[in-house]
Amino acid sequence: MAIEVRIPTILRTYTDGQKAVEGSGTTLAELFTDLETRHAGIQERLVDGGELRRFVNVYLNDEDVRFLDGISTKLSDGDNVTILPAVAGGALGAEPRPAGVAAGRRAGMR
């Protein structure tokens, strides 16, 4: 059973730079275990305590697996799995903006 897994740039160090790899398994958990056999270290980046990591989004045929059965989501031959790490913005240690202060230009600056 062949399943195409699309790998985000940040995880391509585990796949020798490949944008997509093939894997197998009847569930998402089995697929990640299978990927680990050829791409050591990738499973740890995706799974923690038997569940998907909080900031990792996984899509099965463009549907978010969190709205399916999560890591227990069933897979079929020919499925496409896309891994997308969540991205957050902002500067570390930055103070929150006071209420009513707009983002963008500083007061008095043009």
Coordinates of N, CA and C in Angstrom, one line a residue:
M1 N 0.9 -1.2 0.0 CA 0.0 0.0 0.0 C 0.9 1.2 0.0
A2 N 0.8 2.1 -1.0 CA 1.6 3.3 -1.2 C 0.8 4.5 -0.8
I3 N 1.4 5.3 0.1 CA 0.8 6.6 0.5 C 1.8 7.7 0.3
E4 N 1.5 8.7 -0.4 CA 2.4 9.8 -0.6 C 2.3 10.8 0.6
V5 N 3.5 11.1 1.1 CA 3.6 12.0 2.2 C 4.3 13.3 1.8
R6 N 3.7 14.4 1.9 CA 4.3 15.7 1.5 C 5.0 16.2 2.7
I7 N 6.3 16.5 2.6 CA 7.1 16.9 3.7 C 7.4 18.4 3.6
P8 N 7.2 19.1 4.7 CA 7.5 20.6 4.8 C 9.0 20.8 4.8
T9 N 9.4 22.0 4.3 CA 10.8 22.3 4.3 C 11.5 22.1 5.6
I10 N 10.9 22.4 6.7 CA 11.6 22.3 8.0 C 11.9 20.9 8.3
L11 N 11.2 19.9 7.8 CA 11.4 18.5 8.1 C 12.2 17.7 7.0
R12 N 12.6 18.4 6.0 CA 13.3 17.8 4.9 C 14.7 17.3 5.2
T13 N 15.2 17.8 6.3 CA 16.5 17.3 6.7 C 16.4 15.8 7.1
Y14 N 15.3 15.3 7.4 CA 15.0 13.9 7.8 C 14.8 13.1 6.5
T15 N 14.5 13.7 5.4 CA 14.2 13.0 4.2 C 15.2 13.2 3.1
D16 N 16.4 13.7 3.5 CA 17.4 14.0 2.5 C 17.0 15.0 1.5
G17 N 16.2 16.0 1.9 CA 15.8 17.0 1.0 C 14.6 16.7 0.2
Q18 N 14.0 15.5 0.3 CA 12.9 15.2 -0.6 C 11.6 15.9 -0.1
K19 N 10.9 16.4 -1.1 CA 9.6 17.1 -0.9 C 8.5 16.2 -0.6
A20 N 8.6 15.0 -1.1 CA 7.5 13.9 -0.9 C 8.2 12.6 -0.8
V21 N 7.7 11.7 0.1 CA 8.2 10.4 0.3 C 7.0 9.4 0.3
E22 N 7.3 8.2 0.1 CA 6.2 7.2 0.1 C 6.3 6.4 1.4
G23 N 5.1 6.0 1.9 CA 5.1 5.2 3.1 C 3.9 4.3 3.1
S24 N 3.8 3.4 4.1 CA 2.7 2.5 4.1 C 2.1 2.4 5.6
G25 N 0.9 1.9 5.7 CA 0.3 1.7 7.0 C -1.2 1.8 6.8
T26 N -1.9 1.2 7.7 CA -3.4 1.2 7.6 C -4.0 2.4 8.4
T27 N -3.1 3.0 9.3 CA -3.5 4.2 10.1 C -2.4 5.2 10.0
L28 N -2.7 6.4 10.4 CA -1.6 7.5 10.4 C -0.5 7.1 11.3
A29 N -0.8 6.5 12.5 CA 0.2 6.1 13.4 C 1.2 5.0 12.7
E30 N 0.6 4.1 12.0 CA 1.4 3.1 11.3 C 2.3 3.7 10.2
L31 N 1.7 4.7 9.6 CA 2.5 5.4 8.5 C 3.7 6.1 9.1
F32 N 3.5 6.8 10.2 CA 4.6 7.5 10.9 C 5.7 6.5 11.4
T33 N 5.2 5.4 11.9 CA 6.2 4.3 12.3 C 7.0 3.8 11.1
D34 N 6.3 3.6 10.0 CA 6.9 3.2 8.7 C 7.9 4.2 8.2
L35 N 7.6 5.5 8.3 CA 8.5 6.5 7.8 C 9.7 6.6 8.7
E36 N 9.6 6.3 10.0 CA 10.7 6.3 10.9 C 11.7 5.3 10.5
T37 N 11.3 4.2 9.9 CA 12.3 3.1 9.6 C 13.3 3.6 8.5
R38 N 12.8 4.5 7.6 CA 13.7 5.0 6.6 C 14.2 6.5 6.8
H39 N 13.5 7.2 7.7 CA 13.8 8.6 7.9 C 13.9 8.8 9.4
A40 N 15.0 8.3 10.0 CA 15.1 8.3 11.5 C 15.0 9.8 12.0
G41 N 14.2 9.9 13.1 CA 14.0 11.1 13.8 C 12.7 11.9 13.4
I42 N 12.1 11.5 12.3 CA 10.9 12.3 11.8 C 9.7 12.0 12.7
Q43 N 9.6 10.8 13.2 CA 8.4 10.5 14.0 C 8.4 11.3 15.3
E44 N 9.5 11.5 15.9 CA 9.6 12.3 17.1 C 9.1 13.7 16.9
R45 N 9.3 14.2 15.7 CA 8.9 15.6 15.3 C 7.4 15.7 15.1
L46 N 6.7 14.6 14.9 CA 5.3 14.6 14.6 C 4.4 14.1 15.7
V47 N 5.0 13.2 16.5 CA 4.1 12.5 17.6 C 4.8 12.7 18.9
D48 N 3.9 12.9 19.9 CA 4.4 13.0 21.3 C 3.3 12.3 22.2
G49 N 3.8 11.3 22.9 CA 2.9 10.6 23.8 C 1.7 9.9 23.1
G50 N 2.0 9.4 21.9 CA 1.0 8.7 21.1 C 0.0 9.5 20.4
E51 N 0.2 10.9 20.5 CA -0.7 11.8 19.8 C 0.0 12.7 18.9
L52 N -0.6 13.3 18.0 CA 0.0 14.4 17.1 C 0.5 15.5 18.0
R53 N 1.7 16.0 17.7 CA 2.1 17.2 18.4 C 1.2 18.3 18.2
R54 N 1.1 19.2 19.2 CA 0.1 20.3 19.2 C 0.3 21.2 18.0
F55 N 1.5 21.5 17.6 CA 1.8 22.4 16.5 C 2.1 21.8 15.2
V56 N 1.6 20.6 15.0 CA 1.8 19.9 13.7 C 0.4 19.6 13.2
N57 N 0.1 20.1 12.0 CA -1.1 19.9 11.3 C -0.9 18.8 10.2
V58 N -1.8 17.8 10.2 CA -1.7 16.8 9.2 C -3.0 16.7 8.5
Y59 N -2.9 16.6 7.1 CA -4.1 16.6 6.3 C -4.1 15.3 5.5
L60 N -5.2 14.6 5.5 CA -5.4 13.4 4.6 C -6.3 13.8 3.5
N61 N -5.7 13.8 2.3 CA -6.5 14.2 1.1 C -7.1 15.5 1.3
D62 N -6.4 16.5 1.9 CA -6.8 17.9 2.1 C -7.8 18.0 3.3
E63 N -8.0 17.0 4.1 CA -8.9 17.1 5.2 C -8.1 17.0 6.5
D64 N -8.3 17.9 7.4 CA -7.5 17.9 8.7 C -7.9 16.7 9.5
V65 N -6.8 15.9 9.9 CA -7.1 14.6 10.6 C -7.6 14.9 12.0
R66 N -7.4 16.1 12.5 CA -8.0 16.3 13.9 C -9.5 16.3 13.9
F67 N -10.1 16.5 12.7 CA -11.5 16.4 12.6 C -12.0 15.0 12.1
L68 N -11.0 14.1 11.9 CA -11.3 12.7 11.6 C -11.0 11.9 12.9
D69 N -10.1 11.0 12.8 CA -9.7 10.2 14.0 C -8.3 10.5 14.5
G70 N -7.8 11.7 14.2 CA -6.4 12.0 14.7 C -5.4 11.0 14.2
I71 N -4.5 10.6 15.0 CA -3.5 9.7 14.7 C -4.0 8.3 14.3
S72 N -5.2 8.0 14.7 CA -5.8 6.7 14.4 C -6.6 6.7 13.1
T73 N -6.5 7.8 12.3 CA -7.2 7.9 11.1 C -6.8 6.8 10.1
K74 N -7.8 6.2 9.5 CA -7.5 5.1 8.6 C -7.0 5.6 7.3
L75 N -6.1 4.9 6.7 CA -5.5 5.2 5.4 C -5.8 4.2 4.3
S76 N -5.8 4.6 3.1 CA -6.0 3.7 1.9 C -4.9 3.9 0.9
D77 N -4.7 2.9 0.1 CA -3.7 2.9 -1.0 C -4.0 4.1 -1.8
G78 N -3.0 4.9 -2.2 CA -3.2 6.1 -3.0 C -3.5 7.4 -2.3
D79 N -3.7 7.3 -1.0 CA -4.0 8.5 -0.2 C -2.8 9.5 -0.2
N80 N -3.1 10.7 0.0 CA -2.0 11.8 0.1 C -2.1 12.4 1.5
V81 N -1.0 12.4 2.2 CA -0.9 13.0 3.5 C 0.1 14.2 3.4
T82 N -0.4 15.3 3.9 CA 0.4 16.5 4.0 C 0.7 16.9 5.4
I83 N 2.0 17.1 5.7 CA 2.4 17.5 7.0 C 2.7 19.0 7.0
L84 N 2.0 19.8 7.9 CA 2.3 21.3 7.9 C 2.5 21.7 9.3
P85 N 3.7 22.1 9.7 CA 3.9 22.6 11.1 C 3.2 24.0 11.2
A86 N 2.6 24.2 12.3 CA 1.9 25.5 12.5 C 3.0 26.5 12.7
V87 N 2.7 27.7 12.2 CA 3.7 28.8 12.2 C 3.0 30.0 13.0
A88 N 3.8 30.5 14.0 CA 3.3 31.6 14.8 C 4.3 32.8 14.6
G89 N 3.8 34.0 14.7 CA 4.6 35.2 14.5 C 4.9 35.8 15.8
G90 N 5.6 36.9 15.7 CA 5.9 37.7 16.9 C 7.4 37.5 17.4
A91 N 7.8 38.4 18.2 CA 9.2 38.4 18.7 C 9.2 37.8 20.1
L92 N 10.2 37.0 20.3 CA 10.4 36.4 21.7 C 10.6 37.6 22.7
G93 N 9.9 37.5 23.8 CA 10.1 38.5 24.8 C 9.4 39.8 24.5
A94 N 8.7 39.9 23.4 CA 8.0 41.2 23.1 C 6.9 41.5 24.0
E95 N 6.7 42.7 24.4 CA 5.6 43.1 25.3 C 4.4 43.2 24.5
P96 N 3.2 42.7 25.0 CA 2.0 42.8 24.3 C 1.6 44.3 24.1
R97 N 0.9 44.6 23.0 CA 0.5 45.9 22.7 C -0.7 46.3 23.7
P98 N -0.6 47.5 24.2 CA -1.8 48.0 25.0 C -3.0 48.1 24.2
A99 N -4.2 47.9 24.8 CA -5.5 47.9 24.1 C -5.6 49.3 23.4
G100 N -6.1 49.2 22.2 CA -6.3 50.4 21.4 C -5.1 50.9 20.6
V101 N -4.0 50.3 20.7 CA -2.8 50.7 20.0 C -2.7 49.8 18.7
A102 N -2.8 50.4 17.6 CA -2.7 49.6 16.3 C -1.4 49.2 16.0
A103 N -1.3 48.0 15.3 CA 0.0 47.5 14.8 C 0.4 48.4 13.6
G104 N 1.7 48.4 13.3 CA 2.2 49.1 12.2 C 3.0 50.2 12.6
R105 N 2.8 51.4 12.0 CA 3.6 52.6 12.3 C 3.6 53.0 13.7
R106 N 4.7 53.5 14.2 CA 4.8 54.0 15.5 C 4.1 55.4 15.5
A107 N 3.6 55.8 16.7 CA 3.0 57.1 16.8 C 3.9 58.2 16.4
G108 N 3.4 59.1 15.6 CA 4.2 60.2 15.2 C 5.2 60.0 14.1
M109 N 5.3 58.8 13.6 CA 6.2 58.4 12.5 C 5.5 58.2 11.2
R110 N 6.1 58.6 10.1 CA 5.5 58.4 8.8 C 6.5 57.8 7.9

